[in-house]
Amino acid sequence: MQQQTVLVTGGTGFVATHVIVQLLQQGYRVNTTVRSLSSQSQLFETLKSAGMQASQDNVQLIEADLLNDTNWLTAMQGCDYVLHVASPLPMGDPKNEDDVIKPAVEGTLRVLTFAKKAGVKRVVMTSNFGAVGYSNTDTSQVITEQSWTNPKQKGLSVYNKSKVLAERAAWDYIHSDGQGLELSVINPMGIFGPLINQRLSAGHSLLRQLMSGEMQRLPDINMGIVDVRDVADLHIRAMLSPQAAGERFLALAGGTMSLIDIAHYLKKAMPQHSANISTKALPTWLLKIVALFNPKARAIKPLVGVYRQASNQKARTLLGWQPRSNEQAMLAAAQSLVHYKLI
């Protein structure tokens, strides 16, 4: 039987790299899009550190940009599946929100359009919880995949707005021009678990601030958490399962942890690395004042007070997904920060 090839977009990203590792473990060949072919040696090194022998025989890099048609058809040639993981992640608030929204929406539509042209069977798209649960006002109800965030909601970050608009555009395309192409969407909560190189994800950056003592007071943030290895596994399950076509799946371990919960847990689990961790609360009224002149506080403010009790039942039942616990994901993340000397 001929080895199948899967296209993974944004191959040097945190989630995408873990996806590539698991695809290689399962015997697939991987095409992956990158902004520059100069990142090949770095990607191969990262895959090697995760125990995978990567070479041009099993991993092919293709230079492609979400805002440009060049090379997308080439990247998808001979692929049954596309895992669209790439998404622009702004550092701080951009001056113009279109700098983030345009590549997210146009890039998604570009990937779907070329996937259909190339005869791809199914696209699995990485969205996020920001596209699902940020407009939920009924805290007596557990959030499910039926919920949608209102993109016009006051206080919604540009990043979350871009994710909801990109996901909406994807479903609209499938229901109109995309007949014959299947779509599944993964909506992860806060992604932790192990780093496999020194590049910090957004979640690990927050955790580093906590563990280094830079965050002396902890804001009222409750997080739904998921291990990156389980996010990668869920992408592959959604790629292969007949039941996943036309469905979206919330990816979370179950329940939530507050920053104070995480601080207490790490102090107990990693006493030798937690001397600087604060367990003091930061009142929300004070955070709002600090956010007026502090960019880091401003970035955290939209996370405060968001209701995050959501269900992972659909992924468990339909796809047999069994995620690690919140504590396992957080411990693996903290241990990898220590391993890479990032704290």
Tab-separated table of C-alpha atoms in Angstrom:
chain	number	residue	atom	x	y	z
A	1	MET	CA	0.000	0.000	0.000
A	2	GLN	CA	1.348	3.420	-0.951
A	3	GLN	CA	2.319	5.667	1.951
A	4	GLN	CA	-0.260	8.460	2.363
A	5	THR	CA	0.797	12.105	2.419
A	6	VAL	CA	-0.849	14.698	4.668
A	7	LEU	CA	-0.375	18.471	4.347
A	8	VAL	CA	0.109	20.350	7.637
A	9	THR	CA	0.051	24.149	7.342
A	10	GLY	CA	2.406	26.304	9.428
A	11	GLY	CA	4.791	23.450	10.194
A	12	THR	CA	7.097	25.297	12.609
A	13	GLY	CA	4.257	26.225	15.008
A	14	PHE	CA	3.820	24.626	18.448
A	15	VAL	CA	0.709	22.555	17.644
A	16	ALA	CA	1.725	21.809	14.034
A	17	THR	CA	5.083	20.343	15.082
A	18	HIS	CA	3.382	17.967	17.513
A	19	VAL	CA	0.905	17.014	14.762
A	20	ILE	CA	3.809	16.237	12.394
A	21	VAL	CA	5.499	14.081	15.064
A	22	GLN	CA	2.352	11.966	15.505
A	23	LEU	CA	1.754	11.648	11.754
A	24	LEU	CA	5.324	10.400	11.267
A	25	GLN	CA	4.876	7.960	14.170
A	26	GLN	CA	1.813	6.594	12.381
A	27	GLY	CA	3.681	6.118	9.103
A	28	TYR	CA	2.453	9.085	7.052
A	29	ARG	CA	4.576	11.254	4.808
A	30	VAL	CA	4.153	14.957	5.583
A	31	ASN	CA	4.092	18.021	3.373
A	32	THR	CA	4.225	21.194	5.418
A	33	THR	CA	3.992	24.866	4.500
A	34	VAL	CA	6.466	27.320	5.992
A	35	ARG	CA	7.129	31.012	5.414
A	36	SER	CA	10.736	30.310	4.464
A	37	LEU	CA	12.639	27.170	3.495
A	38	SER	CA	15.455	28.407	5.737
A	39	SER	CA	13.487	26.926	8.666
A	40	GLN	CA	14.063	23.355	7.397
A	41	SER	CA	17.114	22.569	9.552
A	42	GLN	CA	15.393	23.999	12.659
A	43	LEU	CA	12.246	21.926	12.016
A	44	PHE	CA	14.249	18.734	11.394
A	45	GLU	CA	16.212	19.353	14.625
A	46	THR	CA	12.957	19.813	16.560
A	47	LEU	CA	11.515	16.601	15.118
A	48	LYS	CA	14.763	14.792	15.982
A	49	SER	CA	14.537	16.001	19.603
A	50	ALA	CA	11.045	14.447	19.672
A	51	GLY	CA	12.536	11.120	18.578
A	52	MET	CA	11.657	11.292	14.869
A	53	GLN	CA	14.146	10.837	12.046
A	54	ALA	CA	13.016	13.520	9.607
A	55	SER	CA	14.463	13.810	6.124
A	56	GLN	CA	13.302	14.969	2.715
A	57	ASP	CA	12.035	11.411	2.189
A	58	ASN	CA	9.272	11.780	4.792
A	59	VAL	CA	8.920	15.556	5.396
A	60	GLN	CA	8.705	17.973	2.484
A	61	LEU	CA	8.740	21.730	3.175
A	62	ILE	CA	6.929	24.071	0.774
A	63	GLU	CA	7.187	27.855	0.962
A	64	ALA	CA	3.651	29.275	1.018
A	65	ASP	CA	1.936	32.338	2.442
A	66	LEU	CA	-1.676	32.583	3.622
A	67	LEU	CA	-2.085	35.809	1.618
A	68	ASN	CA	-0.689	34.465	-1.650
A	69	ASP	CA	-1.758	31.702	-4.077
A	70	THR	CA	1.810	30.623	-4.875
A	71	ASN	CA	2.647	26.946	-4.211
A	72	TRP	CA	-0.600	25.961	-2.469
A	73	LEU	CA	-1.664	23.585	-5.237
A	74	THR	CA	1.829	22.054	-5.290
A	75	ALA	CA	1.725	21.598	-1.510
A	76	MET	CA	-1.570	19.685	-1.717
A	77	GLN	CA	-0.792	17.511	-4.729
A	78	GLY	CA	-1.370	13.847	-3.853
A	79	CYS	CA	-2.753	14.621	-0.366
A	80	ASP	CA	-6.036	13.093	0.840
A	81	TYR	CA	-5.993	15.268	3.951
A	82	VAL	CA	-5.028	18.813	4.910
A	83	LEU	CA	-4.582	19.830	8.546
A	84	HIS	CA	-4.875	23.627	8.529
A	85	VAL	CA	-3.121	24.549	11.763
A	86	ALA	CA	-1.454	27.836	10.729
A	87	SER	CA	-2.942	31.082	11.990
A	88	PRO	CA	-1.467	34.542	12.448
A	89	LEU	CA	-0.846	35.191	16.157
A	90	PRO	CA	-0.345	38.875	16.950
A	91	MET	CA	2.148	40.010	19.548
A	92	GLY	CA	0.048	42.533	21.437
A	93	ASP	CA	-2.760	44.500	19.851
A	94	PRO	CA	-2.102	45.362	16.185
A	95	LYS	CA	-2.719	48.949	15.066
A	96	ASN	CA	-5.026	47.617	12.364
A	97	GLU	CA	-7.120	44.537	13.200
A	98	ASP	CA	-7.196	43.593	9.497
A	99	ASP	CA	-3.494	42.739	9.811
A	100	VAL	CA	-4.641	39.681	11.794
A	101	ILE	CA	-8.186	39.097	10.514
A	102	LYS	CA	-7.365	39.269	6.803
A	103	PRO	CA	-4.718	36.505	6.763
A	104	ALA	CA	-6.866	34.347	9.082
A	105	VAL	CA	-10.029	34.588	6.943
A	106	GLU	CA	-8.440	34.845	3.492
A	107	GLY	CA	-5.851	32.207	4.377
A	108	THR	CA	-8.541	29.747	5.468
A	109	LEU	CA	-10.543	30.304	2.286
A	110	ARG	CA	-7.369	29.964	0.207
A	111	VAL	CA	-6.547	26.624	1.861
A	112	LEU	CA	-10.105	25.318	1.310
A	113	THR	CA	-10.253	26.515	-2.307
A	114	PHE	CA	-6.968	24.844	-3.242
A	115	ALA	CA	-7.859	21.719	-1.260
A	116	LYS	CA	-10.970	21.348	-3.405
A	117	LYS	CA	-8.979	21.978	-6.608
A	118	ALA	CA	-6.406	19.351	-5.592
A	119	GLY	CA	-9.074	16.732	-4.870
A	120	VAL	CA	-8.393	16.617	-1.121
A	121	LYS	CA	-10.949	14.529	0.779
A	122	ARG	CA	-11.036	16.396	4.090
A	123	VAL	CA	-9.623	19.525	5.751
A	124	VAL	CA	-9.250	19.619	9.536
A	125	MET	CA	-9.007	23.227	10.714
A	126	THR	CA	-7.633	24.470	14.031
A	127	SER	CA	-9.971	27.095	15.458
A	128	ASN	CA	-10.157	27.824	19.214
A	129	PHE	CA	-12.439	28.215	22.218
A	130	GLY	CA	-12.555	31.930	21.433
A	131	ALA	CA	-14.798	31.051	18.465
A	132	VAL	CA	-17.169	29.066	20.703
A	133	GLY	CA	-17.715	30.294	24.228
A	134	TYR	CA	-16.848	33.955	24.743
A	135	SER	CA	-20.436	35.185	24.339
A	136	ASN	CA	-21.921	32.701	26.773
A	137	THR	CA	-23.970	34.490	29.435
A	138	ASP	CA	-25.803	31.561	31.030
A	139	THR	CA	-23.389	30.192	33.622
A	140	SER	CA	-25.846	27.432	34.576
A	141	GLN	CA	-25.192	25.796	31.189
A	142	VAL	CA	-22.083	23.849	30.189
A	143	ILE	CA	-20.716	25.172	26.880
A	144	THR	CA	-20.806	22.774	23.917
A	145	GLU	CA	-19.964	22.898	20.211
A	146	GLN	CA	-23.431	24.392	19.584
A	147	SER	CA	-22.249	27.748	20.977
A	148	TRP	CA	-20.714	30.538	18.916
A	149	THR	CA	-18.901	33.697	20.001
A	150	ASN	CA	-20.361	36.916	18.616
A	151	PRO	CA	-17.496	38.549	16.643
A	152	LYS	CA	-18.945	41.992	17.425
A	153	GLN	CA	-18.794	41.378	21.166
A	154	LYS	CA	-17.284	44.240	23.159
A	155	GLY	CA	-13.833	43.474	24.539
A	156	LEU	CA	-13.184	40.481	22.273
A	157	SER	CA	-9.480	40.289	21.384
A	158	VAL	CA	-8.473	40.709	17.744
A	159	TYR	CA	-7.031	37.191	17.799
A	160	ASN	CA	-10.324	35.625	18.975
A	161	LYS	CA	-12.273	37.762	16.520
A	162	SER	CA	-10.038	36.492	13.712
A	163	LYS	CA	-10.630	32.877	14.778
A	164	VAL	CA	-14.432	33.153	14.880
A	165	LEU	CA	-14.570	34.982	11.525
A	166	ALA	CA	-12.192	32.465	9.911
A	167	GLU	CA	-14.210	29.507	11.186
A	168	ARG	CA	-17.510	31.065	10.074
A	169	ALA	CA	-16.007	31.707	6.630
A	170	ALA	CA	-14.858	28.081	6.438
A	171	TRP	CA	-18.311	26.653	7.177
A	172	ASP	CA	-19.933	29.119	4.757
A	173	TYR	CA	-17.516	27.997	2.025
A	174	ILE	CA	-18.226	24.304	2.656
A	175	HIS	CA	-21.984	24.892	2.474
A	176	SER	CA	-21.746	26.925	-0.766
A	177	ASP	CA	-18.702	26.428	-3.033
A	178	GLY	CA	-17.070	23.537	-1.210
A	179	GLN	CA	-19.460	20.740	-2.130
A	180	GLY	CA	-17.561	17.438	-2.108
A	181	LEU	CA	-14.903	18.681	0.321
A	182	GLU	CA	-15.284	17.626	3.969
A	183	LEU	CA	-14.446	19.896	6.911
A	184	SER	CA	-13.852	19.175	10.591
A	185	VAL	CA	-12.873	21.840	13.115
A	186	ILE	CA	-10.953	21.538	16.398
A	187	ASN	CA	-11.599	24.211	19.072
A	188	PRO	CA	-8.914	23.922	21.774
A	189	MET	CA	-8.879	25.738	25.108
A	190	GLY	CA	-5.548	26.782	26.700
A	191	ILE	CA	-2.869	24.572	25.131
A	192	PHE	CA	-0.090	23.392	27.467
A	193	GLY	CA	1.905	20.138	27.627
A	194	PRO	CA	5.556	19.763	26.582
A	195	LEU	CA	7.536	22.147	24.416
A	196	ILE	CA	9.793	20.376	21.935
A	197	ASN	CA	12.043	23.374	21.308
A	198	GLN	CA	12.797	26.715	22.965
A	199	ARG	CA	10.037	28.699	21.237
A	200	LEU	CA	7.420	29.777	23.762
A	201	SER	CA	3.737	29.391	22.922
A	202	ALA	CA	1.273	31.956	24.345
A	203	GLY	CA	0.304	29.568	27.162
A	204	HIS	CA	3.908	28.754	28.049
A	205	SER	CA	4.754	32.451	28.052
A	206	LEU	CA	2.027	33.013	30.689
A	207	LEU	CA	3.289	30.019	32.692
A	208	ARG	CA	6.860	31.322	32.522
A	209	GLN	CA	5.709	34.669	33.975
A	210	LEU	CA	4.034	32.760	36.814
A	211	MET	CA	6.999	30.467	37.572
A	212	SER	CA	9.665	33.173	37.313
A	213	GLY	CA	7.853	35.377	39.837
A	214	GLU	CA	7.339	38.109	37.251
A	215	MET	CA	3.609	37.787	37.994
A	216	GLN	CA	3.596	38.883	41.629
A	217	ARG	CA	-0.194	39.034	41.883
A	218	LEU	CA	-2.437	36.557	40.059
A	219	PRO	CA	-5.481	37.829	38.137
A	220	ASP	CA	-8.841	36.046	38.318
A	221	ILE	CA	-8.331	33.821	35.272
A	222	ASN	CA	-9.903	30.378	35.066
A	223	MET	CA	-8.568	28.222	32.275
A	224	GLY	CA	-9.817	25.234	30.418
A	225	ILE	CA	-6.651	23.302	29.639
A	226	VAL	CA	-5.570	20.720	27.080
A	227	ASP	CA	-2.257	18.966	26.450
A	228	VAL	CA	-0.761	19.720	23.018
A	229	ARG	CA	-0.222	15.974	22.457
A	230	ASP	CA	-3.950	15.428	22.868
A	231	VAL	CA	-4.734	18.323	20.504
A	232	ALA	CA	-2.511	16.669	17.875
A	233	ASP	CA	-4.180	13.302	18.498
A	234	LEU	CA	-7.633	14.867	18.114
A	235	HIS	CA	-6.659	16.399	14.753
A	236	ILE	CA	-5.666	12.969	13.448
A	237	ARG	CA	-8.817	11.313	14.820
A	238	ALA	CA	-10.936	14.026	13.148
A	239	MET	CA	-8.982	13.467	9.930
A	240	LEU	CA	-9.708	9.738	9.834
A	241	SER	CA	-13.130	9.253	11.423
A	242	PRO	CA	-16.136	9.136	9.039
A	243	GLN	CA	-18.277	10.613	11.870
A	244	ALA	CA	-16.089	13.734	12.100
A	245	ALA	CA	-17.090	15.180	8.711
A	246	GLY	CA	-19.046	18.408	9.141
A	247	GLU	CA	-18.402	18.545	12.910
A	248	ARG	CA	-16.528	20.793	15.332
A	249	PHE	CA	-14.901	19.461	18.505
A	250	LEU	CA	-14.022	21.267	21.734
A	251	ALA	CA	-10.591	20.173	22.962
A	252	LEU	CA	-10.163	20.374	26.731
A	253	ALA	CA	-9.187	17.983	29.511
A	254	GLY	CA	-12.355	18.829	31.468
A	255	GLY	CA	-13.080	21.377	34.191
A	256	THR	CA	-10.927	24.463	34.755
A	257	MET	CA	-7.956	25.613	36.817
A	258	SER	CA	-7.455	29.152	38.060
A	259	LEU	CA	-3.993	30.718	38.060
A	260	ILE	CA	-4.024	30.392	41.860
A	261	ASP	CA	-4.897	26.655	41.523
A	262	ILE	CA	-1.980	26.247	39.101
A	263	ALA	CA	0.384	28.106	41.439
A	264	HIS	CA	-0.539	25.888	44.424
A	265	TYR	CA	-0.309	22.740	42.298
A	266	LEU	CA	3.166	23.555	40.926
A	267	LYS	CA	4.465	24.484	44.388
A	268	LYS	CA	3.461	21.003	45.531
A	269	ALA	CA	4.506	19.098	42.362
A	270	MET	CA	7.789	20.927	41.669
A	271	PRO	CA	8.977	22.397	44.998
A	272	GLN	CA	12.566	22.736	43.740
A	273	HIS	CA	11.456	25.039	40.886
A	274	SER	CA	8.630	26.997	42.492
A	275	ALA	CA	10.277	29.271	45.059
A	276	ASN	CA	9.367	32.370	43.016
A	277	ILE	CA	5.728	31.447	42.403
A	278	SER	CA	3.262	33.829	44.031
A	279	THR	CA	-0.153	32.699	45.266
A	280	LYS	CA	-1.459	36.223	45.967
A	281	ALA	CA	-4.602	37.345	44.122
A	282	LEU	CA	-4.743	40.493	41.985
A	283	PRO	CA	-8.130	42.217	42.385
A	284	THR	CA	-9.842	42.756	39.022
A	285	TRP	CA	-10.423	46.467	39.734
A	286	LEU	CA	-6.662	46.895	40.151
A	287	LEU	CA	-5.898	44.940	36.961
A	288	LYS	CA	-8.193	47.291	35.033
A	289	ILE	CA	-6.260	50.316	36.299
A	290	VAL	CA	-2.853	48.740	35.551
A	291	ALA	CA	-4.075	47.744	32.058
A	292	LEU	CA	-4.462	51.440	31.178
A	293	PHE	CA	-0.670	51.810	30.955
A	294	ASN	CA	0.760	48.256	31.025
A	295	PRO	CA	0.590	46.214	27.764
A	296	LYS	CA	0.969	42.842	29.538
A	297	ALA	CA	-1.934	43.616	31.875
A	298	ARG	CA	-3.940	44.835	28.872
A	299	ALA	CA	-3.326	41.517	27.090
A	300	ILE	CA	-4.537	39.549	30.136
A	301	LYS	CA	-7.630	41.681	30.851
A	302	PRO	CA	-9.938	39.994	28.245
A	303	LEU	CA	-9.248	36.604	29.890
A	304	VAL	CA	-10.583	37.723	33.280
A	305	GLY	CA	-14.043	36.583	34.276
A	306	VAL	CA	-14.746	34.515	31.133
A	307	TYR	CA	-16.945	31.493	31.913
A	308	ARG	CA	-15.143	28.383	30.707
A	309	GLN	CA	-17.100	25.382	31.939
A	310	ALA	CA	-17.269	23.407	28.704
A	311	SER	CA	-17.818	19.805	27.652
A	312	ASN	CA	-15.419	17.460	25.861
A	313	GLN	CA	-18.100	14.764	25.633
A	314	LYS	CA	-18.493	14.979	21.862
A	315	ALA	CA	-14.822	14.223	21.112
A	316	ARG	CA	-14.769	11.439	23.707
A	317	THR	CA	-17.959	9.787	22.483
A	318	LEU	CA	-17.702	10.273	18.729
A	319	LEU	CA	-13.932	9.869	18.305
A	320	GLY	CA	-12.866	7.824	21.350
A	321	TRP	CA	-10.581	10.683	22.458
A	322	GLN	CA	-9.037	10.324	25.929
A	323	PRO	CA	-7.184	13.468	26.978
A	324	ARG	CA	-4.654	13.778	29.792
A	325	SER	CA	-5.737	15.639	32.928
A	326	ASN	CA	-5.291	19.395	33.501
A	327	GLU	CA	-2.554	18.614	36.030
A	328	GLN	CA	-0.644	16.313	33.651
A	329	ALA	CA	-0.734	18.960	30.900
A	330	MET	CA	0.413	21.713	33.269
A	331	LEU	CA	3.195	19.634	34.835
A	332	ALA	CA	4.564	18.623	31.405
A	333	ALA	CA	4.545	22.301	30.375
A	334	ALA	CA	6.368	23.411	33.529
A	335	GLN	CA	8.932	20.607	33.247
A	336	SER	CA	9.686	21.561	29.640
A	337	LEU	CA	10.287	25.197	30.673
A	338	VAL	CA	12.878	23.904	33.144
A	339	HIS	CA	14.332	21.468	30.570
A	340	TYR	CA	14.910	24.241	28.015
A	341	LYS	CA	16.226	26.611	30.732
A	342	LEU	CA	13.458	29.115	30.039
A	343	ILE	CA	13.014	29.830	33.749
